[in-house]
Coordinates of N, CA and C and ligand atoms in Angstrom, one line a residue:
X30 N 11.6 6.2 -8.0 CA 11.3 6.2 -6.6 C 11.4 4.8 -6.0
X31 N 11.5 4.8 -5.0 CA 11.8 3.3 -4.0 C 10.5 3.4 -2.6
X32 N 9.9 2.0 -3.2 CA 8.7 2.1 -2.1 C 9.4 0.6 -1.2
X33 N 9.0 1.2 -0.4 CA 9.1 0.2 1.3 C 8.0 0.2 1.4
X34 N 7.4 -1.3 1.4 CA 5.8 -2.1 1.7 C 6.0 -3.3 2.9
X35 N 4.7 -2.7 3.4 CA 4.6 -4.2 4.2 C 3.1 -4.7 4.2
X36 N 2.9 -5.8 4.7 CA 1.9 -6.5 4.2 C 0.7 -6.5 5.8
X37 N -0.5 -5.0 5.5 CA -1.1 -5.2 6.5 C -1.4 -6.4 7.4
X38 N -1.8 -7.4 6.8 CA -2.2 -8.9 7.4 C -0.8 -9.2 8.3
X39 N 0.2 -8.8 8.3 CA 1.2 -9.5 9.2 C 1.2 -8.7 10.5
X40 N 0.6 -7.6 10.5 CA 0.6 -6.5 12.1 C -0.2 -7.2 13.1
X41 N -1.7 -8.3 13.1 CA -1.8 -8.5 13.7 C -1.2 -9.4 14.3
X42 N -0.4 -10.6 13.6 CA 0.6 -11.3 14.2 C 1.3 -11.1 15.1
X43 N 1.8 -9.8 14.8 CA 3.0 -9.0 15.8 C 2.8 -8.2 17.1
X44 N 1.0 -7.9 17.0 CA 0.4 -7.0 17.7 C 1.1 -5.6 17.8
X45 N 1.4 -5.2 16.3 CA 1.7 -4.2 15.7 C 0.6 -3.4 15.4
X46 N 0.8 -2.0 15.4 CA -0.9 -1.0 14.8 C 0.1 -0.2 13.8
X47 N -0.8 0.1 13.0 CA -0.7 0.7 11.6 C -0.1 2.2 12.1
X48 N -0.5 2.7 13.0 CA -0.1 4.3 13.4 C 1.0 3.8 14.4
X49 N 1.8 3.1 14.8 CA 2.9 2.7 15.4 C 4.3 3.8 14.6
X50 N 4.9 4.5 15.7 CA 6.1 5.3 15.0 C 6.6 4.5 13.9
X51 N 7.3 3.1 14.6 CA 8.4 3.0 14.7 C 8.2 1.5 13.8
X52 N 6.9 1.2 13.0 CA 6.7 0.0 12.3 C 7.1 0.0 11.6
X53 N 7.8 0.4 10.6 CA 8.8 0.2 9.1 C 10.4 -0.5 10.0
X54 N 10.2 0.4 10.9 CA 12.2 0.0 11.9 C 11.4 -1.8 12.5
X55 N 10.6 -2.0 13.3 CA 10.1 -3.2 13.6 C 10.2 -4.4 12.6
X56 N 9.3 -3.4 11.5 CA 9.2 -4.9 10.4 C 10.5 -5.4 9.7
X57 N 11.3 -4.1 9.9 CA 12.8 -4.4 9.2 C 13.7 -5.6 10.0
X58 N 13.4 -5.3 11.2 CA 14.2 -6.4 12.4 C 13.4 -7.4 12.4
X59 N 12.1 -8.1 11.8 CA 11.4 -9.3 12.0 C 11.7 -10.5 11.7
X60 N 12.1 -10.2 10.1 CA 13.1 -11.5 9.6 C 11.9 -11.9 8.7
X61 N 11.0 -10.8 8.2 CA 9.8 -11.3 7.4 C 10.3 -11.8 6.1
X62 N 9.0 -12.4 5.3 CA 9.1 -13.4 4.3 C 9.8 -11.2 3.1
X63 N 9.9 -11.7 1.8 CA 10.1 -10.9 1.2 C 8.5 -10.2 0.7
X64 N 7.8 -11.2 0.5 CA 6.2 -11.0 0.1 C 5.8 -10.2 1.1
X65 N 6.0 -10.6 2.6 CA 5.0 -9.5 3.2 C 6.2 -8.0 3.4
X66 N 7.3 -7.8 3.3 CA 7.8 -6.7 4.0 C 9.3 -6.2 2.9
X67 N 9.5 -5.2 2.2 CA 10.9 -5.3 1.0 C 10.5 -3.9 0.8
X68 N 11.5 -3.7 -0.7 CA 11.4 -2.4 -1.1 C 11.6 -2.8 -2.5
X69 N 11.0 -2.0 -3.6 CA 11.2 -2.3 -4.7 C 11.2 -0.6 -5.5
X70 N 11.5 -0.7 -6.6 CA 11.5 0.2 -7.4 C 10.4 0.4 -8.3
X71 N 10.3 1.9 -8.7 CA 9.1 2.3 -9.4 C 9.4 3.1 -10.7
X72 N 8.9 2.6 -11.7 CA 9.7 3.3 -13.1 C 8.9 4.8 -13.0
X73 N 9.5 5.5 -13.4 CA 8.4 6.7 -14.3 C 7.6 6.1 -14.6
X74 N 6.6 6.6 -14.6 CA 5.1 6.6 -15.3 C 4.3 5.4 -15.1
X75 N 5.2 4.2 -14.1 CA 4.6 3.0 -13.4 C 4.0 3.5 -12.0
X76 N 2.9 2.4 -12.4 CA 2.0 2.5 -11.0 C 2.6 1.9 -9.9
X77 N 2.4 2.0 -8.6 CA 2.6 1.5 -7.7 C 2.2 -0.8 -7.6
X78 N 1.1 -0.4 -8.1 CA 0.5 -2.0 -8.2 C 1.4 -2.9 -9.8
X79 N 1.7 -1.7 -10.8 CA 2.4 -2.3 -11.8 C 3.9 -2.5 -11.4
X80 N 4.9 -2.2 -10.5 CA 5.7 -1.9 -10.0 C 5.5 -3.7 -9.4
X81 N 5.1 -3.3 -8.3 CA 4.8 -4.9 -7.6 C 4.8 -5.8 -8.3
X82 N 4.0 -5.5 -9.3 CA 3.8 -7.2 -10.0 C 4.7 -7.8 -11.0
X83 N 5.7 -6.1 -11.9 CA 7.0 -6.6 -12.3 C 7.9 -7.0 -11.1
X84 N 8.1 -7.0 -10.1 CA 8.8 -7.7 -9.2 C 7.8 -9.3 -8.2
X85 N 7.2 -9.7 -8.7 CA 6.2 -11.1 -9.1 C 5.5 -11.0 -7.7
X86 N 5.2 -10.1 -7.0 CA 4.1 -10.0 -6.3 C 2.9 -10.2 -6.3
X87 N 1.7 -10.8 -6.0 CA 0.9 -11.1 -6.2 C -0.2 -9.7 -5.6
X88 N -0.3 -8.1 -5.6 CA -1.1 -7.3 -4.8 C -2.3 -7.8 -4.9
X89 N -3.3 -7.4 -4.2 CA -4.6 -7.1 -4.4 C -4.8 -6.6 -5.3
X90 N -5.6 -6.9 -6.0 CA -6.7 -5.5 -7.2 C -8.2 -6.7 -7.8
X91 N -8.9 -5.5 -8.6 CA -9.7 -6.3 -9.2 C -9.9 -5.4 -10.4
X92 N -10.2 -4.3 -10.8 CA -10.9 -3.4 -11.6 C -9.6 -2.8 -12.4
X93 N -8.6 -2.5 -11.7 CA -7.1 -1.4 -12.3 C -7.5 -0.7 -12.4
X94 N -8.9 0.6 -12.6 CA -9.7 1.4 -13.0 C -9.9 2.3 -12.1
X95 N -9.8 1.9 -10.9 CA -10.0 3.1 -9.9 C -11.6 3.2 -9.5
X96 N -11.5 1.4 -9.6 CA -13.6 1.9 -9.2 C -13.8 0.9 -8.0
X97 N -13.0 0.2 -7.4 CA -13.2 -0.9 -6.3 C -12.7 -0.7 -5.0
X98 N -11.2 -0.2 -5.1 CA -10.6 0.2 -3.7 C -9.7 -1.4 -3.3
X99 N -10.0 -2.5 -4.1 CA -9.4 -3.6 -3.7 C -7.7 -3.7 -3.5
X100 N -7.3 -2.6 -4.4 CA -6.0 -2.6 -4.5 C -5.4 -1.3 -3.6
X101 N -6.4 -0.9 -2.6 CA -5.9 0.7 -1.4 C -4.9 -0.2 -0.8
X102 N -4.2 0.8 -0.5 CA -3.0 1.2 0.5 C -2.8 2.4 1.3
X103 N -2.1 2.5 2.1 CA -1.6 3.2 3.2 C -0.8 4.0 3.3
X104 N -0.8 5.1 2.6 CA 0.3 5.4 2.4 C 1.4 6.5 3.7
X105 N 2.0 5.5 4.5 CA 2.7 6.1 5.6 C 4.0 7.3 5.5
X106 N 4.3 7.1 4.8 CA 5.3 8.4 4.4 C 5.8 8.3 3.1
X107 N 6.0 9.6 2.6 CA 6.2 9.4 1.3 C 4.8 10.2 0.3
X108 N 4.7 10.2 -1.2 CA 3.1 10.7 -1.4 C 3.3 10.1 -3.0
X109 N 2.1 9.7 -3.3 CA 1.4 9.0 -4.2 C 0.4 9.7 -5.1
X110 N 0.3 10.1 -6.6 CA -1.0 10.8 -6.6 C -1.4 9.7 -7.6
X111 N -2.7 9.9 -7.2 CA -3.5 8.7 -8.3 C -4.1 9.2 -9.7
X112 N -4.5 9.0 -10.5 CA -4.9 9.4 -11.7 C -6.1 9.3 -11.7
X113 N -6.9 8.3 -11.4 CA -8.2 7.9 -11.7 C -8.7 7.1 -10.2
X114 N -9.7 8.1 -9.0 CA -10.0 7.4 -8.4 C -11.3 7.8 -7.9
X115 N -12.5 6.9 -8.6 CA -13.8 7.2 -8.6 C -14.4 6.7 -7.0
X116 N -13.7 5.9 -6.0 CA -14.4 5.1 -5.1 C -14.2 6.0 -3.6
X117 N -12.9 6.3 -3.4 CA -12.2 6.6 -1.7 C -12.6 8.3 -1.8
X118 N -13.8 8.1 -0.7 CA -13.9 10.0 -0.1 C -12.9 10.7 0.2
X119 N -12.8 12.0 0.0 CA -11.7 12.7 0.5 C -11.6 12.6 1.8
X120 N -11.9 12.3 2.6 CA -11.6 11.8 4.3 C -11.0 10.5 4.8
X121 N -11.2 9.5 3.6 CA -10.2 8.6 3.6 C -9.0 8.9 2.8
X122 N -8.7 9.5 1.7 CA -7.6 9.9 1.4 C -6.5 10.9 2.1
X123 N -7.5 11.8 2.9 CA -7.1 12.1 4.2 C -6.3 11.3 4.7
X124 N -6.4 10.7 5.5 CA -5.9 9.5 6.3 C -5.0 8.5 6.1
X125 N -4.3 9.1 4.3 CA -3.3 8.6 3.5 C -3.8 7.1 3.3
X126 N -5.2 7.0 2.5 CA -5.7 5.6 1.5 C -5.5 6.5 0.3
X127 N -4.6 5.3 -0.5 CA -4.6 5.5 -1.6 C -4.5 4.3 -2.7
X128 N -5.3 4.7 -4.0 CA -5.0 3.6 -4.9 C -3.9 2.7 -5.7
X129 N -3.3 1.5 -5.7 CA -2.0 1.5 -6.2 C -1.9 0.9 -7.5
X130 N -3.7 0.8 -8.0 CA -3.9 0.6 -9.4 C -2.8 1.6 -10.2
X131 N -3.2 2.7 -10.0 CA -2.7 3.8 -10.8 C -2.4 5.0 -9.8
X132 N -2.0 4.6 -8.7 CA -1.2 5.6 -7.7 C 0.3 6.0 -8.5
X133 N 0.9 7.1 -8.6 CA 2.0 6.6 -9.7 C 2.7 7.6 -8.3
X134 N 4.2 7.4 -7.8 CA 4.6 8.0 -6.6 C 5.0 9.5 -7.4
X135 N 4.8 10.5 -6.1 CA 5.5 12.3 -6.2 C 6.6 12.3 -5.2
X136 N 6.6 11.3 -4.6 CA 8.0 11.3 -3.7 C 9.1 10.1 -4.1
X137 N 10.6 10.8 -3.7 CA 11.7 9.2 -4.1 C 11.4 8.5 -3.2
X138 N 10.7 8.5 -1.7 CA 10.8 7.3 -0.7 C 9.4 7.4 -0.4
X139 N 9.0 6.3 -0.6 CA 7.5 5.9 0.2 C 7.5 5.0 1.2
X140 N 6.6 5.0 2.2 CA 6.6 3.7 3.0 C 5.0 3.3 2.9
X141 N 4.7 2.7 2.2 CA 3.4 2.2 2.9 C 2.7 0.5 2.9
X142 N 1.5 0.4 3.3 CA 1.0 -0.9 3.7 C 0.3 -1.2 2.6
X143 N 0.6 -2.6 2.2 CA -0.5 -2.7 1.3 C -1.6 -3.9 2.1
X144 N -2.9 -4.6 0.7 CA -3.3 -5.4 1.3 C -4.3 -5.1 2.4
X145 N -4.7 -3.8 2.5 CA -5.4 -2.6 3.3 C -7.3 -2.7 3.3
X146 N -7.7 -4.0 2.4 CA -8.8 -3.9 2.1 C -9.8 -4.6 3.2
X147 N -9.0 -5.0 4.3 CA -9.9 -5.3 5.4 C -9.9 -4.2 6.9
X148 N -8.8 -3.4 6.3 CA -9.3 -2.5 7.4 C -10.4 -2.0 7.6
X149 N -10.5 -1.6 9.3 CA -11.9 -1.5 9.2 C -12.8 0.0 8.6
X150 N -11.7 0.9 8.2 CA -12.0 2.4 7.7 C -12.8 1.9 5.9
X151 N -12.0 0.8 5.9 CA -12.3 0.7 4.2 C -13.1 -0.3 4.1
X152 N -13.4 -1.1 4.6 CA -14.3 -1.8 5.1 C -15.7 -1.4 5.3
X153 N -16.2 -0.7 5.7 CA -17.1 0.0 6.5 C -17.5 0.9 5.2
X154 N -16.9 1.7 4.5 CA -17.1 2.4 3.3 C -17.4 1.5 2.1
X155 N -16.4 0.2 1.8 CA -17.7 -0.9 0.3 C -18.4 -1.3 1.1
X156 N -19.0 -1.9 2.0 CA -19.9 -2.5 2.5 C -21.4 -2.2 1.4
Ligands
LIG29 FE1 -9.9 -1.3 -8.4 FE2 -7.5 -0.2 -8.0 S1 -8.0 -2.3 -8.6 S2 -9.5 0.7 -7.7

């Protein structure tokens, strides 16, 4: 599978919103760094966050375990199933949060945001 990421923290720069159609076509025309905006590959049986970091990205995480949420993402098109996720209510997973500790993708194209941990949906829930 091939995930297309972009780096929540760059939308407010742009005065970009997360539910924007047309933000993956936006961030493509920006001329972003490769860290905040790219596409990488995902082996079988790699996680989303393990994926990232063999291509030397630095994600968020703290736990790998599926008990903090530090390492949620967004997931905008595309689907992800996680294996172990003790923290995110089903009404935020609703809303496509998902974990990329051990998110392992069910689709070949994903788009989503990482770096998600200050939104204010996820935010508001570790508090
Ligand atoms: Fe803690 Fe993924 S790193 S839930």
């Amino acid at each position: 599978p091939r995930v297309e990421y972009l780096n929540y923290e760059v939308l407010d720069d742009h005065g970009w919103h997360a539910d924007d159609d047309d933000l993956f076509e936006k961030a493509a025309g920006a001329g972003l760094d490769d860290v905040d905006y790219g596409s990488f590959h995902v082996y079988p049986r790699e996680s989303v966050l393990e994926a990232a970091e063999r291509n030397d990205f630095a994600w968020p995480f703290a736990c790998r375990g599926g008990a903090c949420a530090n390492c949620a993402v967004v997931v905008l098109s595309g689907a992800l199933t996680t294996r172990v996720d003790h923290v995110l209510p089903d009404e935020i997973v609703d809303r496509g949060f998902q974990l990329a500790c051990n998110g392992i993708p069910t689709s070949d194209e994903l788009q989503l945001l990482y770096n998600v941990k200050h939104m204010a949906e996820l935010e508001e829930l570790l508090l």
